[in-house]
Amino acid sequence: MHSLWLLFFSVAFGFTASAIVANVYRIVQPAAGRQARNESFGERSLRSAVMIFAGPSMLFDNAIRGFRSKSWHPVTFWLASAAVLYWSLALGLLVLEVAMSL
C-alpha cells in the first residue's frame, strides 16, 4: 500500500510542478514577445528545457480544450491523458529524488 501512495504522490507532485512551471512560462512569455523572429541556439535550448517541465500541464490543457470543442477524438484524449500521467510520474520521481538529496 505504501508503494501505491508513493506512486500517486509522485504523479501529483510531478503534475503540480509542471503546472507551476507552465504558469510561470505563460506569464513570462508575453513579456518576451510573440513575434516571429530568429531565435538563437540558447533561446531555443532554454525554451525546450522549460517545455520538458511544463509539457504535461500544457498537453493536458490542450487535450481538455480539444475534447470539449469536439475537435479531438475521445481515444486521442485518453491517449494524451495517459502520456500526461506517465510524464508527470517521471517528473515527480525526478523532483522527489532531487528534493531527497538536498
PDB file of C-alpha atoms in Angstrom:
ATOM      1  CA  MET A   1       0.000   0.000   0.000  1.00  0.00           C
ATOM      2  CA  HIS A   2       2.919   2.294   0.739  1.00  0.00           C
ATOM      3  CA  SER A   3       4.186   1.922  -2.827  1.00  0.00           C
ATOM      4  CA  LEU A   4       0.787   2.810  -4.249  1.00  0.00           C
ATOM      5  CA  TRP A   5       0.642   6.004  -2.190  1.00  0.00           C
ATOM      6  CA  LEU A   6       4.155   6.872  -3.321  1.00  0.00           C
ATOM      7  CA  LEU A   7       3.053   6.375  -6.929  1.00  0.00           C
ATOM      8  CA  PHE A   8       0.038   8.666  -6.543  1.00  0.00           C
ATOM      9  CA  PHE A   9       2.077  11.248  -4.657  1.00  0.00           C
ATOM     10  CA  SER A  10       4.762  11.225  -7.354  1.00  0.00           C
ATOM     11  CA  VAL A  11       2.220  11.761 -10.132  1.00  0.00           C
ATOM     12  CA  ALA A  12       0.530  14.580  -8.215  1.00  0.00           C
ATOM     13  CA  PHE A  13       3.840  16.188  -7.334  1.00  0.00           C
ATOM     14  CA  GLY A  14       5.066  15.987 -10.938  1.00  0.00           C
ATOM     15  CA  PHE A  15       1.867  17.458 -12.351  1.00  0.00           C
ATOM     16  CA  THR A  16       1.893  20.241  -9.752  1.00  0.00           C
ATOM     17  CA  ALA A  17       5.494  21.115 -10.563  1.00  0.00           C
ATOM     18  CA  SER A  18       4.597  21.071 -14.256  1.00  0.00           C
ATOM     19  CA  ALA A  19       1.650  23.414 -13.710  1.00  0.00           C
ATOM     20  CA  ILE A  20       3.790  25.853 -11.721  1.00  0.00           C
ATOM     21  CA  VAL A  21       6.441  25.969 -14.455  1.00  0.00           C
ATOM     22  CA  ALA A  22       3.785  26.257 -17.175  1.00  0.00           C
ATOM     23  CA  ASN A  23       2.084  29.187 -15.443  1.00  0.00           C
ATOM     24  CA  VAL A  24       5.374  30.997 -14.943  1.00  0.00           C
ATOM     25  CA  TYR A  25       6.166  30.362 -18.611  1.00  0.00           C
ATOM     26  CA  ARG A  26       2.790  31.784 -19.661  1.00  0.00           C
ATOM     27  CA  ILE A  27       3.374  34.881 -17.528  1.00  0.00           C
ATOM     28  CA  VAL A  28       6.895  35.491 -18.840  1.00  0.00           C
ATOM     29  CA  GLN A  29       6.265  34.581 -22.497  1.00  0.00           C
ATOM     30  CA  PRO A  30       4.121  37.618 -23.471  1.00  0.00           C
ATOM     31  CA  ALA A  31       6.772  39.904 -21.963  1.00  0.00           C
ATOM     32  CA  ALA A  32       9.333  38.389 -24.314  1.00  0.00           C
ATOM     33  CA  GLY A  33       7.055  38.958 -27.297  1.00  0.00           C
ATOM     34  CA  ARG A  34       5.425  36.511 -29.663  1.00  0.00           C
ATOM     35  CA  GLN A  35       6.813  37.934 -32.880  1.00  0.00           C
ATOM     36  CA  ALA A  36       8.265  35.510 -35.346  1.00  0.00           C
ATOM     37  CA  ARG A  37      11.962  36.147 -35.106  1.00  0.00           C
ATOM     38  CA  ASN A  38      15.173  34.253 -35.366  1.00  0.00           C
ATOM     39  CA  GLU A  39      15.943  32.635 -32.052  1.00  0.00           C
ATOM     40  CA  SER A  40      19.464  31.914 -31.000  1.00  0.00           C
ATOM     41  CA  PHE A  41      20.532  28.416 -30.042  1.00  0.00           C
ATOM     42  CA  GLY A  42      20.493  29.367 -26.372  1.00  0.00           C
ATOM     43  CA  GLU A  43      16.920  30.695 -26.547  1.00  0.00           C
ATOM     44  CA  ARG A  44      15.691  27.538 -28.263  1.00  0.00           C
ATOM     45  CA  SER A  45      17.534  25.367 -25.768  1.00  0.00           C
ATOM     46  CA  LEU A  46      16.058  27.267 -22.826  1.00  0.00           C
ATOM     47  CA  ARG A  47      12.536  27.065 -24.274  1.00  0.00           C
ATOM     48  CA  SER A  48      12.962  23.325 -24.872  1.00  0.00           C
ATOM     49  CA  ALA A  49      14.184  22.788 -21.301  1.00  0.00           C
ATOM     50  CA  VAL A  50      11.191  24.695 -19.935  1.00  0.00           C
ATOM     51  CA  MET A  51       8.829  22.662 -22.134  1.00  0.00           C
ATOM     52  CA  ILE A  52      10.229  19.424 -20.686  1.00  0.00           C
ATOM     53  CA  PHE A  53       8.930  20.517 -17.283  1.00  0.00           C
ATOM     54  CA  ALA A  54       5.838  22.450 -18.438  1.00  0.00           C
ATOM     55  CA  GLY A  55       4.797  19.856 -21.016  1.00  0.00           C
ATOM     56  CA  PRO A  56       2.361  17.687 -19.036  1.00  0.00           C
ATOM     57  CA  SER A  57       0.285  20.633 -17.890  1.00  0.00           C
ATOM     58  CA  MET A  58       0.222  22.278 -21.317  1.00  0.00           C
ATOM     59  CA  LEU A  59      -0.561  18.997 -23.105  1.00  0.00           C
ATOM     60  CA  PHE A  60      -3.418  18.233 -20.722  1.00  0.00           C
ATOM     61  CA  ASP A  61      -4.770  21.777 -21.156  1.00  0.00           C
ATOM     62  CA  ASN A  62      -4.773  21.331 -24.945  1.00  0.00           C
ATOM     63  CA  ALA A  63      -6.382  17.900 -24.615  1.00  0.00           C
ATOM     64  CA  ILE A  64      -9.174  19.242 -22.398  1.00  0.00           C
ATOM     65  CA  ARG A  65      -9.848  22.123 -24.801  1.00  0.00           C
ATOM     66  CA  GLY A  66      -9.874  19.792 -27.801  1.00  0.00           C
ATOM     67  CA  PHE A  67     -12.151  17.288 -26.086  1.00  0.00           C
ATOM     68  CA  ARG A  68     -14.633  19.978 -25.064  1.00  0.00           C
ATOM     69  CA  SER A  69     -14.728  21.509 -28.537  1.00  0.00           C
ATOM     70  CA  LYS A  70     -15.133  18.034 -30.107  1.00  0.00           C
ATOM     71  CA  SER A  71     -12.028  18.547 -32.257  1.00  0.00           C
ATOM     72  CA  TRP A  72     -10.221  15.679 -30.509  1.00  0.00           C
ATOM     73  CA  HIS A  73     -11.438  12.098 -30.732  1.00  0.00           C
ATOM     74  CA  PRO A  74     -12.055  10.530 -27.291  1.00  0.00           C
ATOM     75  CA  VAL A  75      -9.349   7.909 -27.907  1.00  0.00           C
ATOM     76  CA  THR A  76      -6.843  10.664 -28.655  1.00  0.00           C
ATOM     77  CA  PHE A  77      -7.850  12.464 -25.474  1.00  0.00           C
ATOM     78  CA  TRP A  78      -7.341   9.356 -23.348  1.00  0.00           C
ATOM     79  CA  LEU A  79      -4.005   8.579 -25.010  1.00  0.00           C
ATOM     80  CA  ALA A  80      -2.856  12.126 -24.275  1.00  0.00           C
ATOM     81  CA  SER A  81      -4.092  11.736 -20.688  1.00  0.00           C
ATOM     82  CA  ALA A  82      -2.097   8.525 -20.303  1.00  0.00           C
ATOM     83  CA  ALA A  83       1.003  10.255 -21.682  1.00  0.00           C
ATOM     84  CA  VAL A  84       0.480  13.121 -19.230  1.00  0.00           C
ATOM     85  CA  LEU A  85       0.156  10.646 -16.362  1.00  0.00           C
ATOM     86  CA  TYR A  86       3.374   8.877 -17.286  1.00  0.00           C
ATOM     87  CA  TRP A  87       5.228  12.155 -17.933  1.00  0.00           C
ATOM     88  CA  SER A  88       4.037  13.530 -14.585  1.00  0.00           C
ATOM     89  CA  LEU A  89       5.222  10.361 -12.851  1.00  0.00           C
ATOM     90  CA  ALA A  90       8.693  10.733 -14.348  1.00  0.00           C
ATOM     91  CA  LEU A  91       8.859  14.412 -13.371  1.00  0.00           C
ATOM     92  CA  GLY A  92       7.566  13.682  -9.885  1.00  0.00           C
ATOM     93  CA  LEU A  93      10.156  10.994  -9.299  1.00  0.00           C
ATOM     94  CA  LEU A  94      12.882  13.305 -10.583  1.00  0.00           C
ATOM     95  CA  VAL A  95      11.800  16.184  -8.348  1.00  0.00           C
ATOM     96  CA  LEU A  96      11.439  13.903  -5.336  1.00  0.00           C
ATOM     97  CA  GLU A  97      14.901  12.467  -5.930  1.00  0.00           C
ATOM     98  CA  VAL A  98      16.408  15.945  -6.115  1.00  0.00           C
ATOM     99  CA  ALA A  99      14.483  17.032  -3.004  1.00  0.00           C
ATOM    100  CA  MET A 100      15.628  13.978  -1.037  1.00  0.00           C
ATOM    101  CA  SER A 101      19.272  14.555  -1.953  1.00  0.00           C
ATOM    102  CA  LEU A 102      19.208  18.139  -0.653  1.00  0.00           C
TER     103      LEU A 102
END
